[in-house]
Short mmCIF file of C-alpha atoms and ligand atoms in Angstrom, two decimals:
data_model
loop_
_atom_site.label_atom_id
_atom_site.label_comp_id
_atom_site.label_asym_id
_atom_site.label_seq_id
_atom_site.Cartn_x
_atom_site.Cartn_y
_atom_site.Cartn_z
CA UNK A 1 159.10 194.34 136.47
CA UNK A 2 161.26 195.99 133.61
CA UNK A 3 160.45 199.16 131.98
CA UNK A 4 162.19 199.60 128.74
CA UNK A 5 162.63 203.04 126.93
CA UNK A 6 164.76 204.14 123.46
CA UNK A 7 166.99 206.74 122.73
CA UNK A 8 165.99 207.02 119.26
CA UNK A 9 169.35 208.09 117.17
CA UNK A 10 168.80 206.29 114.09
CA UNK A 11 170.83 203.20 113.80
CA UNK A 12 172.74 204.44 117.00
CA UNK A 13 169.35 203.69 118.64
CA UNK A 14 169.19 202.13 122.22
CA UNK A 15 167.47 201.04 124.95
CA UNK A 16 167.15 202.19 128.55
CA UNK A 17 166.03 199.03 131.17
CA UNK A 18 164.63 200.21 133.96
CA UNK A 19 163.71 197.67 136.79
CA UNK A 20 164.53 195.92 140.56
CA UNK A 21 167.05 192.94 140.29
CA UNK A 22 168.18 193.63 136.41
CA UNK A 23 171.97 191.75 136.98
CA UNK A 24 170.03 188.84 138.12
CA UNK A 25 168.06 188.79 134.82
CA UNK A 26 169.56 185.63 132.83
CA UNK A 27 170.66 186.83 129.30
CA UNK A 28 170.21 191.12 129.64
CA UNK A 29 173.45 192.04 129.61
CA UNK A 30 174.88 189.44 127.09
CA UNK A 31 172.29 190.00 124.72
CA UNK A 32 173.91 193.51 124.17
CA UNK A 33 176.86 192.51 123.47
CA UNK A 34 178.00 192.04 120.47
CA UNK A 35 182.12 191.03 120.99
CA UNK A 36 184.29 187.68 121.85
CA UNK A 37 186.20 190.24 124.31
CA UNK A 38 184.51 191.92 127.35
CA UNK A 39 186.14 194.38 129.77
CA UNK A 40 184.31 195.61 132.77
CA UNK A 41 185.19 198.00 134.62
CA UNK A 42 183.93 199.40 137.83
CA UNK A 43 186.35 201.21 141.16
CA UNK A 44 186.92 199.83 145.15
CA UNK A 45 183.54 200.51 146.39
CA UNK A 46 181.37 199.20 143.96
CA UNK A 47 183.07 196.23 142.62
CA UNK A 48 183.05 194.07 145.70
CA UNK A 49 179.23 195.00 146.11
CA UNK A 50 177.97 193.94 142.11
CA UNK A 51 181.47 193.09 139.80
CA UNK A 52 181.00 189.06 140.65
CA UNK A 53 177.24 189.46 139.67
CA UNK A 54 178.02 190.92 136.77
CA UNK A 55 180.60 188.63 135.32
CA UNK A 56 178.31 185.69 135.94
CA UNK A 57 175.49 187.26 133.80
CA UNK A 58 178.61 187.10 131.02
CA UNK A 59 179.53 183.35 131.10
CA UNK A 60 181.14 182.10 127.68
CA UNK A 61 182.45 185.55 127.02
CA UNK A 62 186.08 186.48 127.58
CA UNK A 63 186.02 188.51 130.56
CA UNK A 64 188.37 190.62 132.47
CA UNK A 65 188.11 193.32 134.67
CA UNK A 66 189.19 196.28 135.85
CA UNK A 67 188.80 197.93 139.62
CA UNK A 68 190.06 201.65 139.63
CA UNK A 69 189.91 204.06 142.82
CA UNK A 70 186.82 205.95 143.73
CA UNK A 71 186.56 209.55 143.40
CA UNK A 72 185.51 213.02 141.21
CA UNK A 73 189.41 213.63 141.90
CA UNK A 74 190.25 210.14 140.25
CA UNK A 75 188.21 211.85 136.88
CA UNK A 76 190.85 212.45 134.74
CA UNK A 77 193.46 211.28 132.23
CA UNK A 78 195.78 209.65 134.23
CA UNK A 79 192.87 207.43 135.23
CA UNK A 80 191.72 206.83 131.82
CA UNK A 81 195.08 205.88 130.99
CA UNK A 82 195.29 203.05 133.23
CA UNK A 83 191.85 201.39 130.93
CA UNK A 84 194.08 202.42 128.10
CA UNK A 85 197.10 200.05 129.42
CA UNK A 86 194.70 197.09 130.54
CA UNK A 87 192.97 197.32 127.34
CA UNK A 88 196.81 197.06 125.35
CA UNK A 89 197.58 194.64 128.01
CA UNK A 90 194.82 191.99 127.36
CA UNK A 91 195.38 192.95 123.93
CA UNK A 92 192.09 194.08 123.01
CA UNK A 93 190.98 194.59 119.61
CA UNK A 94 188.29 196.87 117.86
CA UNK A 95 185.64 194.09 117.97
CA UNK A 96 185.70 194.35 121.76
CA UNK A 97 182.86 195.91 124.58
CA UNK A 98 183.96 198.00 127.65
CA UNK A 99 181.34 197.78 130.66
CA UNK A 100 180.66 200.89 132.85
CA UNK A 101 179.75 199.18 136.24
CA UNK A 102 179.29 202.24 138.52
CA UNK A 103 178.25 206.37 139.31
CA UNK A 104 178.56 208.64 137.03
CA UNK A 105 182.79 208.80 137.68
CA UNK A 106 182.99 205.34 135.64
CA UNK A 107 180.66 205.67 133.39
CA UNK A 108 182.19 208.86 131.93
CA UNK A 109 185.59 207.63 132.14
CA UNK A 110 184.70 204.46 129.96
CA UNK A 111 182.39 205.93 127.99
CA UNK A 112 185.43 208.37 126.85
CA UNK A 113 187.67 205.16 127.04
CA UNK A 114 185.31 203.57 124.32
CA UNK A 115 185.00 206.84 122.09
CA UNK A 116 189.17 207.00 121.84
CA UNK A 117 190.51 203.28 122.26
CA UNK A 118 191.09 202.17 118.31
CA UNK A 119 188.84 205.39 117.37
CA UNK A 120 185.98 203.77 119.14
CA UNK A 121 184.73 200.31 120.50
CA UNK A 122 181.41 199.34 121.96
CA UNK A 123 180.38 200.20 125.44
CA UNK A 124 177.09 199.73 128.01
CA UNK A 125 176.48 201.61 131.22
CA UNK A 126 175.20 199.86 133.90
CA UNK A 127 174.37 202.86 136.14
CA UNK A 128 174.54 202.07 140.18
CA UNK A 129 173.82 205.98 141.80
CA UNK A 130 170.67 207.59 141.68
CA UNK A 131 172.21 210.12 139.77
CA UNK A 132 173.72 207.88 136.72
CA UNK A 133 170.28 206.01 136.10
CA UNK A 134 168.85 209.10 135.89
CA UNK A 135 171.08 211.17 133.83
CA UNK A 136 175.03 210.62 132.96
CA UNK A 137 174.81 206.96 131.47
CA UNK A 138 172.06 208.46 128.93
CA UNK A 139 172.65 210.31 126.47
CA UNK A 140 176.20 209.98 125.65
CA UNK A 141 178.45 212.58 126.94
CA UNK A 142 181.54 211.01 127.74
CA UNK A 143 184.90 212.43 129.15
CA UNK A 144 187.05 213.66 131.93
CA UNK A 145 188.11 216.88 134.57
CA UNK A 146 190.60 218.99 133.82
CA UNK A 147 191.98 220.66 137.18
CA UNK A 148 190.77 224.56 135.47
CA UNK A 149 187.04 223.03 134.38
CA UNK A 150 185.10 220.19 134.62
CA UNK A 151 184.25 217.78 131.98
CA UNK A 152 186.31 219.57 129.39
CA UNK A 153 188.00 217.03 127.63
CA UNK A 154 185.70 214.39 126.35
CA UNK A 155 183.57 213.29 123.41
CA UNK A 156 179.56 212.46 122.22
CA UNK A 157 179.69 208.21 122.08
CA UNK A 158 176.89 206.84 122.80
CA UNK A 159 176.28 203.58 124.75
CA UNK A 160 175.10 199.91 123.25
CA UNK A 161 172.16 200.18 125.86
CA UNK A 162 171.59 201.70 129.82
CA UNK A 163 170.64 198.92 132.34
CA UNK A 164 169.40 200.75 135.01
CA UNK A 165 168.92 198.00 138.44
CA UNK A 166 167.03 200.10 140.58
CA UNK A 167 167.84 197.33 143.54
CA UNK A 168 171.28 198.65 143.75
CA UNK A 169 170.27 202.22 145.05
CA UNK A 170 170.17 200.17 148.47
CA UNK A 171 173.51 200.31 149.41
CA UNK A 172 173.83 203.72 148.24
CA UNK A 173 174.56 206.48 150.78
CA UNK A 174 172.30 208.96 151.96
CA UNK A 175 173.77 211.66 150.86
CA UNK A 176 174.80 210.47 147.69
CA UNK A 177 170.79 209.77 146.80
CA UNK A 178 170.34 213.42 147.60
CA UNK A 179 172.93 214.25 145.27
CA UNK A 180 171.03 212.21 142.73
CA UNK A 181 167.76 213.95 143.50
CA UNK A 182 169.09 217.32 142.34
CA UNK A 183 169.35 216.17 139.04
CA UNK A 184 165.73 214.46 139.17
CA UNK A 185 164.35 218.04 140.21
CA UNK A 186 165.94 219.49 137.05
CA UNK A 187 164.10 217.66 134.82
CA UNK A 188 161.03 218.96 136.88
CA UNK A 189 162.45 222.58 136.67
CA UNK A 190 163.97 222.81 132.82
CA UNK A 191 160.44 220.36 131.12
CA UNK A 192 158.08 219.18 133.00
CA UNK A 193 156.16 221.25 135.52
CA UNK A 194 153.39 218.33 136.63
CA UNK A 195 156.93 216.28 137.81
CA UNK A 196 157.73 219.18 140.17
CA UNK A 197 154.54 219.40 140.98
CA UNK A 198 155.02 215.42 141.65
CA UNK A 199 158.25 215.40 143.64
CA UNK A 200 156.70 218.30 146.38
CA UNK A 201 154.35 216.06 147.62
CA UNK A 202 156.61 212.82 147.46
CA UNK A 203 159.99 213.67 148.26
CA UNK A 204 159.78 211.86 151.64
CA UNK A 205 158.86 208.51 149.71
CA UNK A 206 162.20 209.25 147.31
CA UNK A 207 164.38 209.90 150.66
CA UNK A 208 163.40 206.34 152.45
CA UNK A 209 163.93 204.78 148.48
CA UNK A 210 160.36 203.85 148.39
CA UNK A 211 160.99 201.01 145.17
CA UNK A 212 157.86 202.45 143.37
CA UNK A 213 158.75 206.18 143.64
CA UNK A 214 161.68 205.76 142.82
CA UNK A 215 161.46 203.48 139.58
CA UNK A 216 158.80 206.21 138.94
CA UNK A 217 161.40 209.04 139.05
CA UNK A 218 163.87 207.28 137.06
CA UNK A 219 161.40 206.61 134.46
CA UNK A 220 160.01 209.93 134.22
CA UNK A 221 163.44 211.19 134.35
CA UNK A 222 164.86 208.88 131.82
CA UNK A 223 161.74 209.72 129.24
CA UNK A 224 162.52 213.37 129.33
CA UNK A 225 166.22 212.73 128.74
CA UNK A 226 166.20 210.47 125.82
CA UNK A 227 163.29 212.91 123.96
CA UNK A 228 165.94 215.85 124.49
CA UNK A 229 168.24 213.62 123.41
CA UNK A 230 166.81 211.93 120.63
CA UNK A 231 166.44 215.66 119.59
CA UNK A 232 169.49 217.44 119.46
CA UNK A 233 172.70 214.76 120.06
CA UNK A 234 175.13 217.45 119.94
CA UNK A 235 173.45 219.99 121.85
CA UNK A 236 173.11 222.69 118.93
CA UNK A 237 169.94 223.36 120.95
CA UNK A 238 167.68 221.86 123.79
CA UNK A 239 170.25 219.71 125.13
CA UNK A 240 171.77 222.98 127.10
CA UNK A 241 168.97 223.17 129.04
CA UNK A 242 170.52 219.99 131.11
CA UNK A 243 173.23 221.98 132.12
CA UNK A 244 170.59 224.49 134.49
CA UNK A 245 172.73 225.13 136.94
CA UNK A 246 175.91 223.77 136.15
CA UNK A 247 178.18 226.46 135.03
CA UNK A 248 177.69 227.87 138.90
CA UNK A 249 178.05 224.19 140.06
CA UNK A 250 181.04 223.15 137.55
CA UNK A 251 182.56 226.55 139.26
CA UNK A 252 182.40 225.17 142.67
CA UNK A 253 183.63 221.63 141.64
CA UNK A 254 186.30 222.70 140.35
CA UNK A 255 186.96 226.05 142.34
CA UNK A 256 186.31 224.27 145.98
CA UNK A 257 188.59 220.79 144.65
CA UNK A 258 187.37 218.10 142.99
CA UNK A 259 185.21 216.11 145.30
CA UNK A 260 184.82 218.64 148.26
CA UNK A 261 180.93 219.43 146.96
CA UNK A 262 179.16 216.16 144.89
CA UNK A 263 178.31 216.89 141.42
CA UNK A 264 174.64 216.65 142.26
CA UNK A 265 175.46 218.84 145.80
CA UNK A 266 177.11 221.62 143.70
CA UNK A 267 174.19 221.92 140.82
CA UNK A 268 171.61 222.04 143.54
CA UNK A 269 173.29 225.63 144.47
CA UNK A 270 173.52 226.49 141.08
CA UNK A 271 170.31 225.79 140.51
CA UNK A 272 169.31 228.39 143.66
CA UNK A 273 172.01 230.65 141.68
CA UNK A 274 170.51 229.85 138.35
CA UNK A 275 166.94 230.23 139.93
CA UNK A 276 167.67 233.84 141.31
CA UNK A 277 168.92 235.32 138.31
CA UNK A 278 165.50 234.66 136.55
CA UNK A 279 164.20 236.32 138.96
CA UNK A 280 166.35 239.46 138.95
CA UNK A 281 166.26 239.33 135.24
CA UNK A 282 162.32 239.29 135.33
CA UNK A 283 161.47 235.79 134.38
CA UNK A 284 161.00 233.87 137.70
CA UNK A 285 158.46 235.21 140.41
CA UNK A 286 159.56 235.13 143.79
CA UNK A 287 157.36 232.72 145.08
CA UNK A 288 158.82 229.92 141.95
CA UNK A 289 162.27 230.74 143.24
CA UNK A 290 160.85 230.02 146.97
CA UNK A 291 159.64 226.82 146.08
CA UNK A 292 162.87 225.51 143.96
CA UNK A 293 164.66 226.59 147.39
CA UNK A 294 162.36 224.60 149.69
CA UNK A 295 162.06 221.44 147.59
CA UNK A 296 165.91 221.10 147.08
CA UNK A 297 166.18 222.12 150.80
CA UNK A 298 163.80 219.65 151.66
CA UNK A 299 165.43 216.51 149.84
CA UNK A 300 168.89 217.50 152.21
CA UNK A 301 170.60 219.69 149.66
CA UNK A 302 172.61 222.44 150.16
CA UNK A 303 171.21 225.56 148.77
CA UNK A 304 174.16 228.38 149.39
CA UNK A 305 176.94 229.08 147.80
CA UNK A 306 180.30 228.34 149.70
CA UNK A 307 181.82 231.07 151.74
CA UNK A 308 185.22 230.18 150.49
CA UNK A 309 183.77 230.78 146.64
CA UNK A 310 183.07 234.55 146.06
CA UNK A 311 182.25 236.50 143.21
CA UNK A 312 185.54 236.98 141.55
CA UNK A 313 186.61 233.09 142.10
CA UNK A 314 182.94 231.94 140.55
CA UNK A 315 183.55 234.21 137.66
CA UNK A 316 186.84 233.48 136.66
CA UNK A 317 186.00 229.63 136.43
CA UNK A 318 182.95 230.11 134.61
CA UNK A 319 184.69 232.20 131.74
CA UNK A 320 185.75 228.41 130.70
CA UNK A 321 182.61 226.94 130.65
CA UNK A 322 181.56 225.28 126.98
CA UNK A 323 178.43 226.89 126.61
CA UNK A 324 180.37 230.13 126.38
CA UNK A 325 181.05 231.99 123.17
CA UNK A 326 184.07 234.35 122.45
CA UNK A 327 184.73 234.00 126.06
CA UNK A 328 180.97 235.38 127.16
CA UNK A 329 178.97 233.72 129.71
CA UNK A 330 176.07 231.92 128.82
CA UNK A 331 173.57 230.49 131.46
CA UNK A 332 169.96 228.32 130.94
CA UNK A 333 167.03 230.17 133.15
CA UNK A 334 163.97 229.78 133.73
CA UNK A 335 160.72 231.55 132.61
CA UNK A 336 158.75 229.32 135.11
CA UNK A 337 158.96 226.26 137.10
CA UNK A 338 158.74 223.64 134.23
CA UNK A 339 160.41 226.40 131.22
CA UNK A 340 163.82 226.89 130.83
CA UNK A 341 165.49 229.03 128.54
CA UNK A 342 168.03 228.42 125.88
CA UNK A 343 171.99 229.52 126.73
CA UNK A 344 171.53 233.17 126.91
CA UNK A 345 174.37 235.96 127.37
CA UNK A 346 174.08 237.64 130.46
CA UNK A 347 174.14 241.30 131.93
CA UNK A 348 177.34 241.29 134.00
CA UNK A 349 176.20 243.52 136.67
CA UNK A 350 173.19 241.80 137.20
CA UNK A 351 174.99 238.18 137.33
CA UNK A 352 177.43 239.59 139.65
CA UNK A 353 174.94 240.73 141.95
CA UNK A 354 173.53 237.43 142.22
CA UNK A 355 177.17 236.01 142.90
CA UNK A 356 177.56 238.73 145.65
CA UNK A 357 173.77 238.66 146.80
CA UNK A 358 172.52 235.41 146.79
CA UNK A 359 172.70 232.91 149.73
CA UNK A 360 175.08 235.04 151.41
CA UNK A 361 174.00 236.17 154.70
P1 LIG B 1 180.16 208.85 141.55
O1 LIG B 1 180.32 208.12 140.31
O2 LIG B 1 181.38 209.43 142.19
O3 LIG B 1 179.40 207.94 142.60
C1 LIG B 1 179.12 208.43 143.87
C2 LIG B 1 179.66 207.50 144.99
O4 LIG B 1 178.78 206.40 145.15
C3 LIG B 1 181.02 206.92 144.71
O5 LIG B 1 181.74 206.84 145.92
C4 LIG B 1 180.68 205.53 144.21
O6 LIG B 1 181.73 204.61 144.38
C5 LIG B 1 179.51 205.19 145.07
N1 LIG B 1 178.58 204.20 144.55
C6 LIG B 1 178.14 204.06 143.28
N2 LIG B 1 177.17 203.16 143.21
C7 LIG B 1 176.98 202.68 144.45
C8 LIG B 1 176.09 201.74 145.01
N3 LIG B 1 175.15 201.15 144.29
N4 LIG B 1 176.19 201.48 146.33
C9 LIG B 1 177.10 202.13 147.09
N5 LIG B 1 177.95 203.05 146.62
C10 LIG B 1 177.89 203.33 145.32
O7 LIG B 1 179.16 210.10 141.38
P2 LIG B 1 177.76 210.26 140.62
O8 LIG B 1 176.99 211.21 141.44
O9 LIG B 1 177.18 208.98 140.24
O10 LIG B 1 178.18 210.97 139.25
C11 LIG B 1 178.77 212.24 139.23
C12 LIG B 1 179.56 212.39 137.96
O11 LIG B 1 178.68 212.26 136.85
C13 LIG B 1 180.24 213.73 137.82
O12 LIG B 1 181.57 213.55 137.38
C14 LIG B 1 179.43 214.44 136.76
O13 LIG B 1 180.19 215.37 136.04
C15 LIG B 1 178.99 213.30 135.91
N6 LIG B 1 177.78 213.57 135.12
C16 LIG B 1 177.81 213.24 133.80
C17 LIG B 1 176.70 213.44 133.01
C18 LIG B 1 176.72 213.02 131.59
O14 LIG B 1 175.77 213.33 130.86
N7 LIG B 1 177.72 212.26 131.15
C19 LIG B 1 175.53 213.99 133.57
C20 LIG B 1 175.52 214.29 134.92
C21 LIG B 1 176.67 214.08 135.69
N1 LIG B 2 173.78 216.17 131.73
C1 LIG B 2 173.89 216.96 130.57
C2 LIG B 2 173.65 216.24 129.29
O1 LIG B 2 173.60 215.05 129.21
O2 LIG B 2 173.51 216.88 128.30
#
């Protein structure tokens, strides 16, 4: 069964298909797009698990593709150069459609590819980790590391459509899903309490990829995204409240090495991070901050801050991040499990306690 839902953006609309054995679907993929000239592009350990299936569901088309190497550290220019030169190389023209076939690593890389190459050509994600279908390929934020912040040179471009095969999370590994389910319990934390509420009693059922929990997840995940989406593109507003937890986690990506900590690994601390601070601030009881700790604990996520990262390091990285303003930190909290606040400034002192405090004995 497929579930479909839209990102509604005007004519920039699109759809999100959600379902088991999607690449097998005869005509899905094609039907989006809308070129003579097709490039898809995936890295070493996907493509020999889904790139053949893929190019078969584009038969008539003029196909080529493009396997890069696998890794956070591989997120940056040097890689996006090398679509750059295969795109030149096959002589592709404006009228053309890139193909994200991957994690989140590819599918910001072409998206960003897509936004720049000619000033912008068509692209779809086709999502394979937990994390993508449930986050990166929607919503359009596109772009790549530099080695003093993450994500910081990039662009809004959104996608021709998001076709999300739930069949692939099979092969994915274990702790990889785990770094996916970090981002699924934002969307519990930052919107939608009853989801929390959802993923305490099933997180078991997520963990063994029970097919109907986690097409339910997805869903659920995917519906909160494109209605913050839909809202504010540019994140003028309620799109921060994705980033709970990110400016501590960006700080550790980038502070511990690219790769060291997964994306989803290093959120689920800042998250903790994030989660303390409303507390010391007086917006989080105790006992919310307790269970954040114990559900992210309990889907095999790390839930301290590394040794090797202490106050001083986390701070000077986090000076860069783009919520910032005039060089101030701004973080999202949360007034409850379920409410999140908007990018507020906060008290040094009391954010440097929770650097120094939290998670650390
Ligand atoms: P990833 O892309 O590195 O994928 C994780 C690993 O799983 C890789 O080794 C990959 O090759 C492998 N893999 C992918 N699909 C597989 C499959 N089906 N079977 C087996 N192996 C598979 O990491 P990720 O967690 O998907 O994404 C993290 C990235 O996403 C970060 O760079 C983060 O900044 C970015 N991100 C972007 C947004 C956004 O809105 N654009 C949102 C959240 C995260
Ligand atoms: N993951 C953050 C965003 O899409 O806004």
């Amino acid at each position: 069964m497929k579930q479909t839902l839209t990102v509604n953006l005007g004519d920039r609309s699109y759809p999100i298909y959600i379902g088991l054995d999607l690449f097998s679907q005869p005509g899905l993929i094609k039907s989006h797009v809308k070129s003579a000239q097709v490039m898809v592009v995936t890295n070493v350990t996907v493509g020999p698990l889904y790139l053949e299936r893929v190019v078969q569901q584009l038969g008539g088309l003029k196909v080529r593709t493009l396997v890069l190497p696998d890794g956070e550290q591989f997120k940056n220019l040097a890689t996006e150069e090398r679509i750059f030169d295969a795109l030149m190389e096959y002589r592709f023209g404006r009228n053309s459609t890139l193909i994200a076939l991957g994690g989140g690593v590819i599918g910001d890389l072409v998206g960003f590819a897509a936004a720049c190459f000619q000033r912008g050509i068509d692209y779809i994600q086709i999502p394979t980790t937990l994390l993508a279908q449930v986050d990166s390929s929607v919503g359009g934020k596109t772009g790549v590391n530099h080695p003093g912040g993450k994500n910081m040179i990039g662009a809004f471009y959104q996608p021709n459509c998001v076709i999300a095969d739930t069949s692939v999370l099979n092969t994915l590994e274990q702790r990889e899903l785990s770094a996916g389910i970090a981002e699924v319990v934002k969307y519990g934390l930052i919107r939608d309490r009853e989801f929390f509420d959802w993923l305490e009693k099933n997180m078991e059922l997520l963990l063994t990829r029970d097919p109907q929990a986690l097409a339910f997840a997805i869903h659920r995940c995917c519906l909160n995204k494109a209605r913050v989406v839909s809202e504010d593109e540019l994140e003028s507003g309620v799109r921060a409240t994705l980033n709970l937890g990110h400016t501590f986690g960006h700080a550790i990506e980038a502070g511990m090495g690219y790769g060291r900590y997964l994306h989803g690994e290093a959120v689920a601390i800042g998250m903790c991070q994030a989660a303390h601070l409303s507390y010391a601030t007086g917006r989080l009881e105790q006992a919310e901050v307790d269970r954040i700790i114990r559900l992210l604990q309990s889907a095999k996520l790390p839930v301290k801050p590394p040794a090797e990262m202490d106050a001083d390091r986390f701070l000077e990285i986090m000076t860069v991040d783009k919520k910032n303003i005039d060089g101030a930190i701004r973080l999202i909290l949360l007034d409850e499990i379920g409410t999140a606040t908007l990018p507020c400034g906060v008290d040094q002192p009391q954010l440097e306690a929770t650097l120094n405090d939290y998670g650390r004995s």
